[in-house]
Short mmCIF file of C-alpha atoms in Angstrom, two decimals:
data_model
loop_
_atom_site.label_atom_id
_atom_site.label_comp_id
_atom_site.label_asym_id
_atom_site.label_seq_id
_atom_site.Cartn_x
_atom_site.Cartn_y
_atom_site.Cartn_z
CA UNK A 1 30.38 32.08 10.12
CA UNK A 2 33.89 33.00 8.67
CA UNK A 3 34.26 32.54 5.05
CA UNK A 4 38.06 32.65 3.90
CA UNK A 5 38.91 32.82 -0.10
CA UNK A 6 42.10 30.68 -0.61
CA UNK A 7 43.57 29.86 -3.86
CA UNK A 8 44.88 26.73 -3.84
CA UNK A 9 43.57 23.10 -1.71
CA UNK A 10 46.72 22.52 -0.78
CA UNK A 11 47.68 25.84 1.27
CA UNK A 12 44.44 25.51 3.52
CA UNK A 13 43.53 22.20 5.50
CA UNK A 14 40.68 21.03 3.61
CA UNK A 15 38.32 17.78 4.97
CA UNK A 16 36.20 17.50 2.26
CA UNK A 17 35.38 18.96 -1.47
CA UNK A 18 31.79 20.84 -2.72
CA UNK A 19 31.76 20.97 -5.78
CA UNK A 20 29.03 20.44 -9.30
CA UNK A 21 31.34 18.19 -10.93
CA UNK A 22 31.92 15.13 -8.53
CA UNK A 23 31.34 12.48 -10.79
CA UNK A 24 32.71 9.08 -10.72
CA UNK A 25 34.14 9.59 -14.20
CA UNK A 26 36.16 12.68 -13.47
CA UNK A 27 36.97 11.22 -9.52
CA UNK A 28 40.59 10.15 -10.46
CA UNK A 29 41.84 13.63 -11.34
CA UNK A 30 39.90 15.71 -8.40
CA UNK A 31 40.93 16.97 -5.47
CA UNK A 32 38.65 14.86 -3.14
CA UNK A 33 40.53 11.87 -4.28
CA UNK A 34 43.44 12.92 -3.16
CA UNK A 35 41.97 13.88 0.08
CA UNK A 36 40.25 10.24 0.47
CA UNK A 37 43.43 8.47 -0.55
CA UNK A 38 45.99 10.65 1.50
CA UNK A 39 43.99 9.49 4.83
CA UNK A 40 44.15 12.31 6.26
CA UNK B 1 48.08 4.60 3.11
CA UNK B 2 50.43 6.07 5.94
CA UNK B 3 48.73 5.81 9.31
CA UNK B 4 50.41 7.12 12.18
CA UNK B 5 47.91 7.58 14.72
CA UNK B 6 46.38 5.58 17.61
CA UNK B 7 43.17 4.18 18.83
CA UNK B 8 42.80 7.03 21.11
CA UNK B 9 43.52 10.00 18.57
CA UNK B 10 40.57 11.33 18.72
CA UNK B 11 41.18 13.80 16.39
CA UNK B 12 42.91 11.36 13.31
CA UNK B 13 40.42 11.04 10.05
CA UNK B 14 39.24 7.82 9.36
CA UNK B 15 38.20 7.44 5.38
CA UNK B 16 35.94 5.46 3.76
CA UNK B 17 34.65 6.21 -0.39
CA UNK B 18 32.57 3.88 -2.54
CA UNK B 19 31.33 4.87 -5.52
CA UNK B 20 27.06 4.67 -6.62
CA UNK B 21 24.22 6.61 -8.75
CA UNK B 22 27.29 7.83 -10.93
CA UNK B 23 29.36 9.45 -8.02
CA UNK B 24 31.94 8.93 -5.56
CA UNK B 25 30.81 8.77 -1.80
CA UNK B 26 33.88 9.72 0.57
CA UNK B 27 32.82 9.66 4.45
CA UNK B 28 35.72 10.83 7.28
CA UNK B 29 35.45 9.81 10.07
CA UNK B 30 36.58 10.99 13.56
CA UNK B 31 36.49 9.91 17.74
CA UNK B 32 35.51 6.81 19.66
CA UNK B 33 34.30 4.59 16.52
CA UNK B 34 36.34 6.20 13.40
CA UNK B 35 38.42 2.70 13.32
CA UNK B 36 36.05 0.43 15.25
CA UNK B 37 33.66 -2.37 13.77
CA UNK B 38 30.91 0.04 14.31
CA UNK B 39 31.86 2.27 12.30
CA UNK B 40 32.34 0.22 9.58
CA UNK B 41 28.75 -1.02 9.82
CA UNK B 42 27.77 2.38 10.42
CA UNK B 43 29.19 3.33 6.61
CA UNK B 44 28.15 0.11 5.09
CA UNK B 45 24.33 0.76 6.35
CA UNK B 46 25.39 4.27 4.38
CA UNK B 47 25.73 2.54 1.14
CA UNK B 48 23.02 0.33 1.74
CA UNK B 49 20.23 3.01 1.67
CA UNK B 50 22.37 5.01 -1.02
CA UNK B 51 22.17 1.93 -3.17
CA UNK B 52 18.45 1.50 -2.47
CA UNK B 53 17.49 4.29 -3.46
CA UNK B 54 19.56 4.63 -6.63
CA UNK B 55 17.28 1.39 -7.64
CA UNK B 56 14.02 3.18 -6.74
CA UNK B 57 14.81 6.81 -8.58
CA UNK B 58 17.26 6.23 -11.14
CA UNK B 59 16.61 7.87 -14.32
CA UNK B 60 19.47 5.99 -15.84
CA UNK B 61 17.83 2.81 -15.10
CA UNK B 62 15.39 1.48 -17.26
CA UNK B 63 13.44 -0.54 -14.60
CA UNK B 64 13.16 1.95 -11.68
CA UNK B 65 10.29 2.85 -10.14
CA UNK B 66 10.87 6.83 -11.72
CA UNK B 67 11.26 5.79 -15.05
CA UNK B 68 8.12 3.36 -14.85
CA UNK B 69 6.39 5.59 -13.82
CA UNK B 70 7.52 8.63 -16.01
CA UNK B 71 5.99 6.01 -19.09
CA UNK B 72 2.54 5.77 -17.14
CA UNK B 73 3.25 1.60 -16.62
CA UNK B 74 2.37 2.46 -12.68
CA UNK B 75 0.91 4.59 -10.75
CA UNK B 76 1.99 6.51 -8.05
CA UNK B 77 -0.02 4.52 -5.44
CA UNK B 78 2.25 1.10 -7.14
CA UNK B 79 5.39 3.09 -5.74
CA UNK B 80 7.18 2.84 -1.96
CA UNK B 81 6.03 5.83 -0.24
CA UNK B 82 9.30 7.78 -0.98
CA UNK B 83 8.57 8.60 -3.95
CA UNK B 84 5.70 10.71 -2.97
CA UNK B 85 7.64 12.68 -0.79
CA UNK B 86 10.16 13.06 -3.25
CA UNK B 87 7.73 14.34 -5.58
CA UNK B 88 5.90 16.26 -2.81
CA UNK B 89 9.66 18.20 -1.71
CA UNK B 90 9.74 19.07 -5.65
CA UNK B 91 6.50 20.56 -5.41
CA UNK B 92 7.48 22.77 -2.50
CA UNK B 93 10.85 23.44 -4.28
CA UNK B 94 8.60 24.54 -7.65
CA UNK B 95 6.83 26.74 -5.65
CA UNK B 96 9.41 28.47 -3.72
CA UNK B 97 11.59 29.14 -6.99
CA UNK B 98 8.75 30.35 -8.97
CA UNK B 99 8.86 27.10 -11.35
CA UNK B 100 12.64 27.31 -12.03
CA UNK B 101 13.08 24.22 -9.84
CA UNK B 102 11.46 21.30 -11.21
CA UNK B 103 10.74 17.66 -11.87
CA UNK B 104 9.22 17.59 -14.49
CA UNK B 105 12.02 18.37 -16.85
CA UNK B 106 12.47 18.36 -20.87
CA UNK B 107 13.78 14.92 -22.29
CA UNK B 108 15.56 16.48 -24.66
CA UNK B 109 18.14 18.69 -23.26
CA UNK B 110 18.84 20.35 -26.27
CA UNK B 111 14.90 20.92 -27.14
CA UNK B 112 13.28 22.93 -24.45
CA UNK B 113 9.61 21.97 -26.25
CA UNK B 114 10.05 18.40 -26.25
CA UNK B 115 8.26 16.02 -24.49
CA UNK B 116 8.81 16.60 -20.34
CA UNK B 117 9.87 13.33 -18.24
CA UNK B 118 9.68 13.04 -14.66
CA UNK B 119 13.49 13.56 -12.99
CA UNK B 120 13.68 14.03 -9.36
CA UNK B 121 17.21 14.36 -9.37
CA UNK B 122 17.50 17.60 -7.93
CA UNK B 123 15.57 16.72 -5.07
CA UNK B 124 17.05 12.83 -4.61
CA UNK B 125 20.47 13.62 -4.10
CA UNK B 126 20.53 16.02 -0.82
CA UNK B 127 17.36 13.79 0.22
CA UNK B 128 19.12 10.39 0.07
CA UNK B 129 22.53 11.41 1.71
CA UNK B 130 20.56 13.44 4.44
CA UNK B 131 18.87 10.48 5.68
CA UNK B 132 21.24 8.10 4.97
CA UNK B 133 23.50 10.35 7.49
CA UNK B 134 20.98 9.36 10.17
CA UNK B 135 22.63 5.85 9.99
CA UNK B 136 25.89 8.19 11.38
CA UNK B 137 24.65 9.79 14.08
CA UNK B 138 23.90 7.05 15.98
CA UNK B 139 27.55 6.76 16.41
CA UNK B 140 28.20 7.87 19.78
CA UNK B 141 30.99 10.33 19.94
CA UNK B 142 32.05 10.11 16.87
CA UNK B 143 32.44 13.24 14.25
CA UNK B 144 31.34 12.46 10.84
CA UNK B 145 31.80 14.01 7.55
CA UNK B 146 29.66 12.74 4.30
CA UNK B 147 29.90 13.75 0.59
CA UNK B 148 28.06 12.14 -2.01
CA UNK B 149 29.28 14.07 -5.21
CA UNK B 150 30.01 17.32 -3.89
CA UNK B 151 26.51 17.57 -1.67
CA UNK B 152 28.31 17.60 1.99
CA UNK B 153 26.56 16.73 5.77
CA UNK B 154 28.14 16.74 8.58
CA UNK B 155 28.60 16.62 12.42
CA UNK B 156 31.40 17.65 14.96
CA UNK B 157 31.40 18.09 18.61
CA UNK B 158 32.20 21.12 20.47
CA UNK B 159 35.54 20.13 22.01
CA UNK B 160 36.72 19.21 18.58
CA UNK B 161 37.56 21.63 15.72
CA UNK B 162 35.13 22.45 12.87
CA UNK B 163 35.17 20.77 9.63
CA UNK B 164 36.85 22.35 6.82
CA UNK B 165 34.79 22.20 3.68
CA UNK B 166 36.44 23.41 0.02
CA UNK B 167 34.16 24.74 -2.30
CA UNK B 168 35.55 23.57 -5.74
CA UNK B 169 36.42 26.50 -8.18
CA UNK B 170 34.04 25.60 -11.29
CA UNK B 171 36.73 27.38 -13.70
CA UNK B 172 39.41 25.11 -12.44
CA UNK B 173 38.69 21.97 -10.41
CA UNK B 174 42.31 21.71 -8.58
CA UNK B 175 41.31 24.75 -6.85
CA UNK B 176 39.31 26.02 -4.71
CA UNK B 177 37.16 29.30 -3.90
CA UNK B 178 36.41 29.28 -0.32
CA UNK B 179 36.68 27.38 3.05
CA UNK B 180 33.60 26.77 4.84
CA UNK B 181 33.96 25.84 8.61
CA UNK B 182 31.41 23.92 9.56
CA UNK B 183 30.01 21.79 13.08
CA UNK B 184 26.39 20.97 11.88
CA UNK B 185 24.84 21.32 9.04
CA UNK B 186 25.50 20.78 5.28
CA UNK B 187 26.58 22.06 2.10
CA UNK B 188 25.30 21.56 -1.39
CA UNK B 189 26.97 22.97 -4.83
CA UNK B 190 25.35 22.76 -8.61
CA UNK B 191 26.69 24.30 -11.14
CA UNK B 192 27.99 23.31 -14.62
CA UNK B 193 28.56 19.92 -14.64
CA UNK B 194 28.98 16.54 -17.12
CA UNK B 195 26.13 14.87 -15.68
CA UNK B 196 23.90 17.96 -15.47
CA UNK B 197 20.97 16.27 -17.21
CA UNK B 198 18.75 18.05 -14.57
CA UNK B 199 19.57 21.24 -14.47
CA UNK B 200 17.27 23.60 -16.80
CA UNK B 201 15.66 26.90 -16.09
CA UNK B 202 11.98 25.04 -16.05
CA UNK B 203 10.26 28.03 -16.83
CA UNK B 204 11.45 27.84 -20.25
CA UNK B 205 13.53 24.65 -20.82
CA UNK B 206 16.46 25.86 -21.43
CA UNK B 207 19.93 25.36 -19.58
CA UNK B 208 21.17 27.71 -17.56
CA UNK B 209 22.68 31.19 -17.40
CA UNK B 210 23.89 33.94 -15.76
CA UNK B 211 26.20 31.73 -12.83
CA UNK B 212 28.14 29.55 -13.34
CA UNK B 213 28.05 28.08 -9.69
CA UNK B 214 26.26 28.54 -6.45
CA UNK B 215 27.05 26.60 -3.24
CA UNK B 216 24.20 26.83 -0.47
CA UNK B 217 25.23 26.74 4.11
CA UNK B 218 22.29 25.29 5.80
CA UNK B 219 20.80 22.88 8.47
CA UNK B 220 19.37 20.45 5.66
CA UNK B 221 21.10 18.60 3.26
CA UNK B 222 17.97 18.22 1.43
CA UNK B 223 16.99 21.95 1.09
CA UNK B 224 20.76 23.03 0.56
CA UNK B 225 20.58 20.92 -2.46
CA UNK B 226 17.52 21.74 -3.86
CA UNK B 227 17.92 25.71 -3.32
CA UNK B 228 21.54 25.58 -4.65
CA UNK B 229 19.57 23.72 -8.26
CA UNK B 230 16.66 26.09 -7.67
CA UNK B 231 19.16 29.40 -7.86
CA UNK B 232 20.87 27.74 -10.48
CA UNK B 233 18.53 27.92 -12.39
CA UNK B 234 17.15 30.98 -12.11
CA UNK B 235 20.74 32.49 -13.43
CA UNK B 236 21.76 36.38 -13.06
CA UNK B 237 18.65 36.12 -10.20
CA UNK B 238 20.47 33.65 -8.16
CA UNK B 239 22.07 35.41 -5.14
CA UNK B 240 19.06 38.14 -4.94
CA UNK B 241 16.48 34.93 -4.85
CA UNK B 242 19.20 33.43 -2.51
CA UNK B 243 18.55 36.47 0.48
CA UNK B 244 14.51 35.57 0.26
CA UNK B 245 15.69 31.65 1.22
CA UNK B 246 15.96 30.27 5.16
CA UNK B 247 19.80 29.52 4.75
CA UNK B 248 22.72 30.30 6.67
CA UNK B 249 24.35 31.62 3.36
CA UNK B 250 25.73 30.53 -0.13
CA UNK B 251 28.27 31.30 -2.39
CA UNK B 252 27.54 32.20 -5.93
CA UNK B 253 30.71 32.05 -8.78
CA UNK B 254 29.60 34.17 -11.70
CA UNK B 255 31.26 33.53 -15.60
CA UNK B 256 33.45 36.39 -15.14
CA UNK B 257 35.12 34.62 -11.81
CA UNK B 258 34.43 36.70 -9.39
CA UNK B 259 32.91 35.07 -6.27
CA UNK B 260 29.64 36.63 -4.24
CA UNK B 261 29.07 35.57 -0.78
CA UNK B 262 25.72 35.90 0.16
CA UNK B 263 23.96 36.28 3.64
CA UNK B 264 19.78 37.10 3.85
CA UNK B 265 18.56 39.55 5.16
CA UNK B 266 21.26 41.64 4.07
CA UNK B 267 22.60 42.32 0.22
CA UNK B 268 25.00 40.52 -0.94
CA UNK B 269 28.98 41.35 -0.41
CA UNK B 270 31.08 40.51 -3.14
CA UNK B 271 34.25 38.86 -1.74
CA UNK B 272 37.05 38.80 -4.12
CA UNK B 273 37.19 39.17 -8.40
#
């Protein structure tokens, strides 16, 4: 399995987020909301 | 929300999130029943179980069946039978860590001798979402995608592309480390969090350190999350403990930034600084 190193969410096509910090309080500001409201 | 494809895209994302137990649950969907009414029942049977359990093991609620039991007001034969397996995984997990991993955890997180209480979180989160994910793949061809705060399972069929899964960078949470590609299987993350409550080195109470992040590749939700806690807590140990585990690999960010990919069986590659 290929493991790439990018540097920034938005310069790779990214489904979903792992991460330690998905809260509900911090969910506004992170990048899996922007995934989940772009749609895409 | 701009929408430009079809019924018969079959290879459009259809999103759902909802939040519960303190964290945002995004699904994506994709194939025959992304948009249909059955999928839509399909992620509201999701929630369902996510919700039922969050009443059962909830540490943050006075009345569940964890916390009543954690004062000695039941016992554990009063409980629904999920709570002994929960408790039974975190047995297996304490053993296979060498009592790093742990339910039985300090109270007090800044008193490593005070009195323990019983918190299963490690081992409810990856647990819960795993077989709530069952309600998914009885969606016939359909590709599915399921986070619940960060802890990832997922499905996609051969004749459609792999998903894409970010692993968040813990020093800076608009970016991200590295892209996993994945068709089945799942992948867990702990690491320094504000809702860590329970993640301590159990062998002596204390939090954490050494790493400041490692993400575990597997087939089970459920062991991805609880060996990604487990290595967690064992700190500077993490990625050599990692190699002994049966996963497909993990991914380890230490303080200094610098990001170790790990693979067992073999010892460990470091991938970029």
């Amino acid at each position: 399995m290929l493991v790439q190193s990018t540097l920034q969410a938005q310069s790779a096509k990214i489904d979903m987020v792992s991460g330690a910090t998905v809260t509900s309080g911090g969910y506004l500001q992170s990048l899996q909301s922007a995934l989940d409201q772009a749609g895409i | 929300m701009l929408s430009v494809v079809g019924p018969l895209d079959q290879t459009a994302n259809h999103r759902f999130v909802e939040h519960v137990m303190g964290m945002p649950i995004s699904l994506a969907l994709r194939g025959r029943h992304a948009g249909t009414a059955r999928g839509r029942a399909a992620w509201q049977a999701v929630m369902a179980e996510l919700n039922a359990v969050d009443r059962v093991f909830s540490t943050y609620r006075a009345d569940s069946f964890v916390n009543r039991l954690d004062r000695g007001e039941i016992r554990l034969e009063d409980c629904p039978t999920e709570v002994r397996v929960v408790l039974e995984l975190g047995e297996r997990a304490a053993r296979s860590s060498a009592g790093a991993f742990s339910v039985s955890l300090p109270s007090d997180p800044d008193d490593p001798g005070s009195r323990r209480r019983l918190d299963p979180s490690g081992v409810v989160k990856g647990w819960a979402t795993e077989r709530a994910a069952r309600e998914l793949e009885t969606l016939e061809d359909t590709d599915f995608c399921l986070s619940a705060g960060g802890d990832v399972t997922c499905r996609a069929a051969p004749e459609r592309e792999p998903w894409q899964i970010g692993i968040e960078n813990p020093h800076d949470r608009s970016r991200i480390v590295a892209v996993v590609p994945l068709r089945a299987g799942a992948v867990a993350t702990s690491g320094t969090s504000r809702r860590g409550a329970h993640l301590f080195d159990a062998r002596t109470g204390r939090r954490p350190s050494g790493v400041d992040q490692v993400s575990v590749i597997g087939p089970s939700l459920t062991w991805a999350d609880i060996d990604a806690t487990a290595a967690y807590a064992r700190g500077v140990d993490a990625a050599r403990w990692l190699t002994t585990r049966p996963i497909s690999s993990a991914i380890v960010v230490r303080p200094d930034g610098s990001v170790l990919r790990v693979i067992p069986s073999t010892t460990e590659q470091k991938v970029s600084t």
